[in-house]
Amino acid sequence: MAAPNWQNRTLFHGDNLPFLRAMNSNSVHLIATDPPFNKGKDFHATPDSLAAGASFQDRWSWEKDVHEEWVDKITDDYPRLMEAIESARYAHSDGMGAFMCFMAVRLLEMRRVLKTMGSLYMHCDPTASHYLKAVMDAIFGWKNFRNEIIWKRSANPKGSQHEMARFSPFTDTILYYARSHESKINVDTIRIPLTLEELAKKYPYKDEHGRYADGPILRSESMGLRPNLVYSYKGFTPGPAGWRVNQETLEEIDKKGNLAWTKTGGVRRKLRPSDIEKGKPIGSLWDDIAPINSQAKERIGYPTQKPLALYERIIKASSNEGETVCDPFAGCATTLVAAEKLGRQWVGIDIWNKAHDAVIERLKREDLLAPDGKPDGKLFHVGQIYYETTPPQRTDDGLDAVPFLRTKLKVHEPKDRKMSRAEMVQFLLEQHGSRCQGCNRMFDDARYLELDHNAPRSDGGINHISNRVLLCGPCNKLKSNRFTLGGLRKENKKLGYLKEA
């Protein structure tokens, strides 16, 4: 696996796509990010706050925001992904399709930079979550979908909204995907502590030292006689039903001080020390983390700011100390600060001009950064936060993120032969007519033909017109990047499909 080609505590400033493409493959353990939601509106920071002046437009247009390079890449290399994007475009709007295309090219890179055991948590809401899930299924594989986590982001829902005939939305969605079957969750680090009321209900008996009774240590007569468990311990002998454990186990329990002895020397219960209660395991509904209130220490006025506790839970669940956490939409640095608090390495990317100031100020507020750039006994100082405006140089094998969950060599087209997909199709039709280059069949309508590569780029095939062919649907599926054009023709001839004109 490639090592990161950036320093720990690096913040890249700019559009995240060039930076993601420049990051080494298999170099990140966890991606936890909060991108735009396609809400169709503008967001502005609170005036006179640390984030004053921060704003972004969460509106998308196929004509303005989608690059032809993205469409060509996805159409050629990831047809299933393009189907997911087109379904969002047709079922919802061009704007939703544009947002999906914007996210898709970035998610392809996010998957590439994740380690095999890595995980990705994508924050969104019902505006686009279902379309985004289809896109992520196409990229990560639906079997690597782990959870749709629902976070209750408002403590005061407004009730039903009569003008729109709907219930007030007050939850966000976090889509959790594993990079592979090797991804794990640290279950015991994400339990919810029991309240005093819950402890009292679960353990109704308590001794004078504040320890909770875990259950009886003696068997009842209704459980039957067990002569092998009838033995004397410290002068106390149970009835014919005996103890619930053998003598060796009983001695271990007693050594830990977890036996409740009566004043007369009897034994009544096994005790559970109150400090080892692990709490309740959490599920996919997270309603115990409150949103940021107006007086919260961590609040900086940034629009869409999320609570540290939310991202601390994600980081605890899917990474270990010393591992690398990445946030490609770093915003006001919530993920980065949470990672620092928990002893993880981190790298963030954001286009906001004050993102660097925000991460420094927030680290100071959490007592993680020395004031005025001096160590002063703190964890680290300002000089150890790296602010970069140019993408790093790849030091791995330089593989590009492409289709079918595989990687292929990236080869640029010659400057004098660069064509759009439409131009390539027209050029090939002029050369060969509406004829499939695989089975040699002539079609009445050129729309039956699909543009594909002659030799797969992973096999050294070049990515311009000399390596493009028009194939019918069956030939294109048969080829599926496993055959060269010559191999495809041999396969068709063997099957009896090839008829020479």
Short mmCIF file of C-alpha atoms in Angstrom, two decimals, residues 10-432:
data_model
loop_
_atom_site.label_atom_id
_atom_site.label_comp_id
_atom_site.label_asym_id
_atom_site.label_seq_id
_atom_site.Cartn_x
_atom_site.Cartn_y
_atom_site.Cartn_z
CA THR A 10 -2.42 19.13 5.92
CA LEU A 11 -5.17 21.38 4.63
CA PHE A 12 -5.37 21.68 0.84
CA HIS A 13 -7.04 24.83 -0.45
CA GLY A 14 -9.03 24.67 -3.68
CA ASP A 15 -11.45 22.49 -5.63
CA ASN A 16 -11.12 19.03 -4.12
CA LEU A 17 -11.09 17.06 -7.40
CA PRO A 18 -7.51 17.91 -8.50
CA PHE A 19 -6.26 17.24 -4.96
CA LEU A 20 -8.09 13.92 -4.69
CA ARG A 21 -6.65 12.87 -8.05
CA ALA A 22 -3.17 13.78 -6.81
CA MET A 23 -3.41 11.75 -3.59
CA ASN A 24 -1.79 8.32 -3.50
CA SER A 25 -4.02 5.27 -3.80
CA ASN A 26 -4.71 3.19 -0.66
CA SER A 27 -3.44 5.92 1.65
CA VAL A 28 -6.47 6.83 3.84
CA HIS A 29 -8.21 4.76 6.52
CA LEU A 30 -11.41 6.78 6.83
CA ILE A 31 -13.27 9.46 4.88
CA ALA A 32 -15.91 11.34 6.86
CA THR A 33 -17.37 14.26 4.97
CA ASP A 34 -20.29 16.67 4.76
CA PRO A 35 -20.64 17.83 1.11
CA PRO A 36 -23.33 20.06 -0.40
CA PHE A 37 -26.83 18.54 -0.36
CA ASN A 38 -28.29 20.05 -3.58
CA LYS A 39 -30.76 22.04 -1.50
CA GLY A 40 -31.36 24.52 -4.30
CA LYS A 41 -30.53 27.58 -2.19
CA ASP A 42 -27.67 29.75 -0.96
CA PHE A 43 -26.03 29.43 2.47
CA HIS A 44 -24.41 32.28 4.39
CA ALA A 45 -22.43 32.40 7.63
CA THR A 46 -23.63 34.20 10.73
CA PRO A 47 -22.55 37.89 10.59
CA ASP A 48 -19.82 38.97 13.03
CA SER A 49 -18.75 35.36 13.61
CA LEU A 50 -15.46 33.58 12.94
CA ALA A 51 -16.97 32.32 9.69
CA ALA A 52 -18.30 35.73 8.61
CA GLY A 53 -18.26 36.00 4.83
CA ALA A 54 -18.48 32.26 4.24
CA SER A 55 -21.19 31.36 1.76
CA PHE A 56 -21.84 28.81 -0.93
CA GLN A 57 -24.44 28.23 -3.59
CA ASP A 58 -26.00 24.79 -3.40
CA ARG A 59 -27.56 24.85 -6.87
CA TRP A 60 -26.50 22.74 -9.84
CA SER A 61 -26.88 22.95 -13.61
CA TRP A 62 -25.99 20.33 -16.22
CA GLU A 63 -24.95 23.05 -18.67
CA LYS A 64 -22.80 25.07 -16.24
CA ASP A 65 -21.47 22.58 -13.71
CA VAL A 66 -20.84 19.33 -15.62
CA HIS A 67 -17.54 18.98 -17.48
CA GLU A 68 -17.44 17.02 -20.72
CA GLU A 69 -14.39 15.17 -19.41
CA TRP A 70 -16.48 13.79 -16.52
CA VAL A 71 -19.23 12.55 -18.83
CA ASP A 72 -16.74 10.94 -21.25
CA LYS A 73 -14.84 9.25 -18.44
CA ILE A 74 -17.90 7.84 -16.71
CA THR A 75 -19.64 6.81 -19.94
CA ASP A 76 -16.54 5.00 -21.21
CA ASP A 77 -15.25 3.50 -18.02
CA TYR A 78 -18.24 3.12 -15.74
CA PRO A 79 -21.50 2.64 -17.67
CA ARG A 80 -23.41 1.41 -14.63
CA LEU A 81 -22.51 4.61 -12.83
CA MET A 82 -23.72 6.72 -15.76
CA GLU A 83 -27.05 4.87 -15.62
CA ALA A 84 -27.43 5.92 -11.97
CA ILE A 85 -26.63 9.53 -12.87
CA GLU A 86 -29.02 9.55 -15.81
CA SER A 87 -31.81 8.06 -13.69
CA ALA A 88 -31.44 10.97 -11.24
CA ARG A 89 -31.44 13.39 -14.16
CA TYR A 90 -34.58 11.98 -15.73
CA ALA A 91 -36.52 11.10 -12.58
CA HIS A 92 -35.78 14.40 -10.85
CA SER A 93 -34.11 17.12 -12.91
CA ASP A 94 -31.01 18.12 -14.85
CA GLY A 95 -29.84 19.81 -11.67
CA MET A 96 -29.98 16.55 -9.70
CA GLY A 97 -28.14 14.77 -12.52
CA ALA A 98 -25.48 17.49 -12.49
CA PHE A 99 -25.04 17.16 -8.73
CA MET A 100 -24.72 13.37 -9.06
CA CYS A 101 -22.11 13.78 -11.79
CA PHE A 102 -20.20 16.29 -9.63
CA MET A 103 -20.23 13.83 -6.72
CA ALA A 104 -19.51 10.74 -8.85
CA VAL A 105 -16.12 11.84 -10.18
CA ARG A 106 -15.08 12.72 -6.63
CA LEU A 107 -16.43 9.51 -5.09
CA LEU A 108 -14.45 7.49 -7.65
CA GLU A 109 -11.30 9.14 -6.33
CA MET A 110 -12.36 8.76 -2.70
CA ARG A 111 -12.74 5.04 -3.21
CA ARG A 112 -9.31 4.85 -4.84
CA VAL A 113 -7.52 6.63 -1.98
CA LEU A 114 -9.17 4.45 0.69
CA LYS A 115 -7.25 1.50 2.05
CA THR A 116 -8.75 -1.94 1.58
CA MET A 117 -10.03 -1.93 5.16
CA GLY A 118 -11.17 1.69 4.90
CA SER A 119 -14.65 3.20 5.27
CA LEU A 120 -16.55 6.22 3.97
CA TYR A 121 -19.31 8.17 5.75
CA MET A 122 -21.22 10.54 3.46
CA HIS A 123 -23.44 13.13 5.15
CA CYS A 124 -26.55 14.11 3.18
CA ASP A 125 -30.29 14.51 3.64
CA PRO A 126 -33.48 13.25 1.93
CA THR A 127 -33.10 15.86 -0.83
CA ALA A 128 -30.68 13.61 -2.69
CA SER A 129 -29.82 10.68 -0.41
CA HIS A 130 -31.65 8.06 -2.49
CA TYR A 131 -30.00 9.18 -5.74
CA LEU A 132 -26.62 9.44 -4.00
CA LYS A 133 -26.98 5.90 -2.66
CA ALA A 134 -27.54 4.57 -6.20
CA VAL A 135 -24.37 6.35 -7.33
CA MET A 136 -22.39 4.99 -4.37
CA ASP A 137 -23.74 1.47 -4.96
CA ALA A 138 -22.39 1.68 -8.52
CA ILE A 139 -18.97 2.83 -7.30
CA PHE A 140 -18.46 0.84 -4.08
CA GLY A 141 -20.68 -2.13 -4.93
CA TRP A 142 -24.03 -2.59 -3.23
CA LYS A 143 -22.63 -5.35 -1.03
CA ASN A 144 -20.33 -2.79 0.59
CA PHE A 145 -23.23 -0.63 1.72
CA ARG A 146 -23.34 -0.95 5.51
CA ASN A 147 -25.87 1.50 6.95
CA GLU A 148 -28.17 4.41 6.36
CA ILE A 149 -27.60 6.25 9.62
CA ILE A 150 -30.29 8.73 10.64
CA TRP A 151 -29.16 11.66 12.78
CA LYS A 152 -31.78 13.75 14.57
CA ARG A 153 -30.42 17.22 13.83
CA SER A 154 -33.17 19.24 15.55
CA ALA A 155 -34.40 19.01 19.11
CA ASN A 156 -37.53 20.99 18.27
CA PRO A 157 -39.30 19.72 15.16
CA LYS A 158 -41.92 22.11 13.86
CA GLY A 159 -44.66 19.57 13.29
CA SER A 160 -46.42 19.09 9.99
CA GLN A 161 -46.10 21.71 7.28
CA HIS A 162 -49.62 22.17 6.02
CA GLU A 163 -48.76 24.26 2.99
CA MET A 164 -46.76 21.35 1.57
CA ALA A 165 -48.83 18.56 3.13
CA ARG A 166 -45.83 16.90 4.74
CA PHE A 167 -44.26 16.28 8.13
CA SER A 168 -41.47 18.62 9.17
CA PRO A 169 -38.07 17.16 8.19
CA PHE A 170 -35.61 17.26 11.08
CA THR A 171 -33.21 14.41 10.34
CA ASP A 172 -30.08 14.03 8.22
CA THR A 173 -28.76 10.88 6.58
CA ILE A 174 -25.23 9.48 6.77
CA LEU A 175 -24.48 6.79 4.18
CA TYR A 176 -21.84 4.40 5.48
CA TYR A 177 -19.91 2.30 2.94
CA ALA A 178 -17.08 -0.12 3.46
CA ARG A 179 -14.19 -0.26 0.99
CA SER A 180 -14.29 -4.06 1.18
CA HIS A 181 -15.28 -6.93 3.45
CA GLU A 182 -12.14 -6.19 5.50
CA SER A 183 -13.64 -2.98 6.92
CA LYS A 184 -14.51 -3.23 10.62
CA ILE A 185 -16.36 -1.25 13.29
CA ASN A 186 -14.95 -0.69 16.80
CA VAL A 187 -18.22 -1.64 18.48
CA ASP A 188 -17.23 -1.10 22.11
CA THR A 189 -16.08 2.48 21.47
CA ILE A 190 -19.52 3.68 20.37
CA ARG A 191 -21.84 2.61 23.17
CA ILE A 192 -24.20 5.04 24.85
CA PRO A 193 -23.74 5.26 28.66
CA LEU A 194 -26.76 4.29 30.71
CA THR A 195 -28.48 7.07 32.61
CA LEU A 196 -28.88 6.78 36.39
CA GLU A 197 -32.52 5.85 35.84
CA GLU A 198 -31.57 3.12 33.35
CA LEU A 199 -28.89 1.77 35.68
CA ALA A 200 -31.36 1.64 38.58
CA LYS A 201 -33.86 -0.23 36.42
CA LYS A 202 -31.31 -2.69 35.08
CA TYR A 203 -29.59 -3.23 38.44
CA PRO A 204 -32.17 -2.60 41.19
CA TYR A 205 -29.89 -3.81 44.00
CA LYS A 206 -26.94 -1.74 45.17
CA ASP A 207 -24.53 -2.24 48.07
CA GLU A 208 -23.11 0.36 50.48
CA HIS A 209 -20.15 0.96 48.16
CA GLY A 210 -22.33 1.95 45.20
CA ARG A 211 -21.92 -1.29 43.31
CA TYR A 212 -24.81 -2.73 41.32
CA ALA A 213 -26.03 -6.28 41.74
CA ASP A 214 -25.51 -8.26 38.56
CA GLY A 215 -27.70 -11.19 39.59
CA PRO A 216 -27.98 -14.04 42.10
CA ILE A 217 -24.96 -16.21 42.85
CA LEU A 218 -27.00 -19.04 44.39
CA ARG A 219 -29.21 -21.45 42.50
CA SER A 220 -32.87 -21.66 43.52
CA GLU A 221 -34.41 -25.02 44.43
CA SER A 222 -36.72 -24.71 41.43
CA MET A 223 -33.65 -25.07 39.22
CA GLY A 224 -33.08 -28.58 40.55
CA LEU A 225 -30.46 -30.19 42.76
CA ARG A 226 -26.78 -29.95 41.77
CA PRO A 227 -24.66 -31.83 44.33
CA ASN A 228 -21.47 -31.01 42.35
CA LEU A 229 -22.07 -27.30 43.00
CA VAL A 230 -22.64 -27.70 46.72
CA TYR A 231 -19.40 -26.75 48.47
CA SER A 232 -18.41 -24.63 51.43
CA TYR A 233 -16.76 -21.25 50.86
CA LYS A 234 -15.53 -19.02 53.68
CA GLY A 235 -17.70 -20.87 56.13
CA PHE A 236 -20.87 -20.56 54.07
CA THR A 237 -22.54 -23.63 52.56
CA PRO A 238 -25.46 -23.23 50.15
CA GLY A 239 -28.58 -25.38 50.05
CA PRO A 240 -28.89 -28.54 47.95
CA ALA A 241 -29.33 -26.54 44.72
CA GLY A 242 -25.77 -25.21 45.14
CA TRP A 243 -23.86 -22.26 43.69
CA ARG A 244 -24.30 -20.99 40.13
CA VAL A 245 -20.58 -21.33 39.41
CA ASN A 246 -17.79 -23.73 40.32
CA GLN A 247 -15.46 -22.92 43.20
CA GLU A 248 -12.59 -21.63 41.04
CA THR A 249 -14.85 -19.09 39.32
CA LEU A 250 -16.40 -18.08 42.64
CA GLU A 251 -12.96 -17.36 44.08
CA GLU A 252 -12.12 -15.11 41.09
CA ILE A 253 -15.37 -13.19 41.55
CA ASP A 254 -14.65 -12.73 45.24
CA LYS A 255 -11.06 -11.57 44.63
CA LYS A 256 -12.45 -8.71 42.57
CA GLY A 257 -14.75 -7.75 45.44
CA ASN A 258 -17.84 -8.68 43.49
CA LEU A 259 -19.69 -10.75 46.08
CA ALA A 260 -22.35 -9.22 48.29
CA TRP A 261 -21.96 -10.76 51.78
CA THR A 262 -24.66 -10.38 54.39
CA LYS A 263 -23.88 -9.20 57.92
CA THR A 264 -24.35 -12.75 59.17
CA GLY A 265 -21.77 -14.15 56.75
CA GLY A 266 -24.08 -15.30 54.01
CA VAL A 267 -23.79 -14.62 50.32
CA ARG A 268 -26.68 -13.14 48.39
CA ARG A 269 -25.60 -11.74 45.06
CA LYS A 270 -22.89 -11.28 42.50
CA LEU A 271 -22.04 -7.59 42.07
CA ARG A 272 -21.10 -5.60 38.98
CA PRO A 273 -18.69 -2.69 39.56
CA SER A 274 -20.39 0.49 38.35
CA ASP A 275 -17.31 1.58 36.39
CA ILE A 276 -17.37 -1.36 33.96
CA GLU A 277 -20.87 -0.82 32.59
CA LYS A 278 -20.33 -0.51 28.84
CA GLY A 279 -23.65 1.10 28.09
CA LYS A 280 -26.10 0.47 25.28
CA PRO A 281 -24.91 -0.44 21.79
CA ILE A 282 -26.00 2.09 19.19
CA GLY A 283 -27.96 1.28 16.08
CA SER A 284 -28.59 3.26 12.91
CA LEU A 285 -30.75 5.89 14.66
CA TRP A 286 -28.57 8.55 16.29
CA ASP A 287 -30.90 10.71 18.35
CA ASP A 288 -28.61 11.23 21.34
CA ILE A 289 -26.26 13.84 19.80
CA ALA A 290 -27.72 17.32 20.03
CA PRO A 291 -27.26 19.94 17.32
CA ILE A 292 -25.03 22.93 18.03
CA ASN A 293 -26.90 25.56 20.05
CA SER A 294 -26.32 29.29 19.79
CA GLN A 295 -24.11 29.38 22.91
CA ALA A 296 -21.97 26.34 22.18
CA LYS A 297 -18.20 26.80 22.53
CA GLU A 298 -17.59 25.08 19.20
CA ARG A 299 -20.03 27.23 17.23
CA ILE A 300 -18.26 29.51 14.73
CA GLY A 301 -21.27 30.65 12.69
CA TYR A 302 -20.46 28.53 9.64
CA PRO A 303 -23.55 27.50 7.66
CA THR A 304 -24.28 23.76 7.94
CA GLN A 305 -21.80 23.31 10.82
CA LYS A 306 -22.17 19.89 12.48
CA PRO A 307 -21.36 18.98 16.12
CA LEU A 308 -17.96 17.56 17.00
CA ALA A 309 -19.60 14.72 18.91
CA LEU A 310 -21.19 13.42 15.71
CA TYR A 311 -17.91 13.10 13.85
CA GLU A 312 -16.06 11.88 16.93
CA ARG A 313 -18.45 8.93 16.98
CA ILE A 314 -17.76 8.17 13.31
CA ILE A 315 -14.01 8.41 13.78
CA LYS A 316 -14.06 6.20 16.88
CA ALA A 317 -16.19 3.64 15.09
CA SER A 318 -14.11 3.23 11.94
CA SER A 319 -10.51 4.15 12.72
CA ASN A 320 -7.83 3.61 15.32
CA GLU A 321 -5.32 5.99 16.90
CA GLY A 322 -2.58 7.01 14.49
CA GLU A 323 -4.61 6.18 11.37
CA THR A 324 -5.43 8.76 8.69
CA VAL A 325 -8.79 10.52 8.42
CA CYS A 326 -9.68 12.56 5.33
CA ASP A 327 -12.41 15.15 4.72
CA PRO A 328 -12.60 16.32 1.07
CA PHE A 329 -15.28 18.90 1.99
CA ALA A 330 -13.61 20.12 5.17
CA GLY A 331 -15.63 23.32 5.58
CA CYS A 332 -15.17 24.62 9.12
CA ALA A 333 -12.92 21.66 10.02
CA THR A 334 -15.24 19.62 12.25
CA THR A 335 -13.84 16.28 11.02
CA LEU A 336 -10.26 17.52 11.27
CA VAL A 337 -10.65 18.80 14.83
CA ALA A 338 -12.42 15.59 15.89
CA ALA A 339 -9.58 13.56 14.37
CA GLU A 340 -6.96 15.58 16.24
CA LYS A 341 -8.82 15.18 19.55
CA LEU A 342 -8.86 11.41 19.06
CA GLY A 343 -5.20 11.04 18.13
CA ARG A 344 -5.68 10.41 14.41
CA GLN A 345 -3.72 11.86 11.52
CA TRP A 346 -5.73 14.04 9.16
CA VAL A 347 -5.89 15.70 5.78
CA GLY A 348 -8.61 18.06 4.60
CA ILE A 349 -9.57 19.86 1.39
CA ASP A 350 -11.78 22.92 1.03
CA ILE A 351 -12.32 25.81 -1.34
CA TRP A 352 -13.29 28.30 1.40
CA ASN A 353 -10.63 31.00 1.84
CA LYS A 354 -10.87 31.03 5.64
CA ALA A 355 -10.75 27.25 6.14
CA HIS A 356 -7.14 27.52 7.37
CA ASP A 357 -8.07 30.18 9.94
CA ALA A 358 -11.03 28.09 11.07
CA VAL A 359 -9.03 24.95 11.75
CA ILE A 360 -6.42 26.93 13.73
CA GLU A 361 -9.00 28.78 15.82
CA ARG A 362 -11.05 25.67 16.52
CA LEU A 363 -7.98 23.69 17.59
CA LYS A 364 -7.13 26.51 20.00
CA ARG A 365 -10.66 26.45 21.42
CA GLU A 366 -10.28 22.73 22.09
CA ASP A 367 -6.93 23.34 23.84
CA LEU A 368 -5.13 21.31 21.19
CA LEU A 369 -3.01 24.09 19.72
CA ALA A 370 -0.57 26.42 21.37
CA PRO A 371 -1.52 30.11 21.24
CA ASP A 372 0.63 32.51 19.20
CA GLY A 373 2.47 29.68 17.49
CA LYS A 374 4.45 28.70 20.61
CA PRO A 375 4.39 25.08 21.85
CA ASP A 376 3.87 26.11 25.50
CA GLY A 377 3.21 22.54 26.59
CA LYS A 378 0.36 22.08 24.15
CA LEU A 379 0.08 19.18 21.73
CA PHE A 380 1.53 21.01 18.75
CA HIS A 381 1.90 24.51 17.26
CA VAL A 382 0.66 26.41 14.21
CA GLY A 383 3.79 25.61 12.21
CA GLN A 384 2.80 21.95 12.26
CA ILE A 385 -0.36 22.62 10.25
CA TYR A 386 0.48 22.49 6.57
CA TYR A 387 -1.47 24.74 4.20
CA GLU A 388 -1.06 23.79 0.54
CA THR A 389 -2.54 25.40 -2.55
CA THR A 390 -1.09 23.04 -5.17
CA PRO A 391 -1.77 19.30 -5.47
CA PRO A 392 0.97 16.93 -4.29
CA GLN A 393 2.99 14.72 -6.62
CA ARG A 394 1.85 11.10 -6.80
CA THR A 395 4.50 8.66 -5.53
CA ASP A 396 2.49 5.48 -6.09
CA ASP A 397 1.92 3.63 -9.37
CA GLY A 398 -0.12 6.55 -10.73
CA LEU A 399 -3.21 4.49 -11.46
CA ASP A 400 -6.43 6.28 -12.27
CA ALA A 401 -9.83 5.58 -10.76
CA VAL A 402 -12.01 3.77 -13.29
CA PRO A 403 -14.52 1.11 -13.95
CA PHE A 404 -15.79 -2.11 -12.58
CA LEU A 405 -13.94 -1.47 -9.32
CA ARG A 406 -10.59 -1.73 -11.11
CA THR A 407 -7.87 0.73 -12.15
CA LYS A 408 -6.38 1.46 -15.54
CA LEU A 409 -3.46 3.49 -16.82
CA LYS A 410 -4.28 7.08 -17.59
CA VAL A 411 -3.03 8.05 -21.06
CA HIS A 412 -3.67 11.53 -22.46
CA GLU A 413 -4.88 12.09 -26.01
CA PRO A 414 -2.47 13.81 -28.40
CA LYS A 415 -3.24 17.51 -28.61
CA ASP A 416 -3.85 17.37 -32.37
CA ARG A 417 -6.32 14.47 -32.15
CA LYS A 418 -8.46 15.44 -29.16
CA MET A 419 -12.11 14.79 -29.96
CA SER A 420 -15.34 14.80 -28.06
CA ARG A 421 -17.37 11.61 -27.93
CA ALA A 422 -19.81 12.97 -30.50
CA GLU A 423 -16.94 13.80 -32.85
CA MET A 424 -15.44 10.33 -32.41
CA VAL A 425 -18.76 8.66 -33.23
CA GLN A 426 -19.19 10.80 -36.33
CA PHE A 427 -15.60 10.13 -37.45
CA LEU A 428 -16.04 6.34 -37.10
CA LEU A 429 -19.38 6.38 -38.89
CA GLU A 430 -17.73 8.20 -41.80
CA GLN A 431 -14.97 5.57 -41.90
CA HIS A 432 -16.99 2.37 -41.47
#
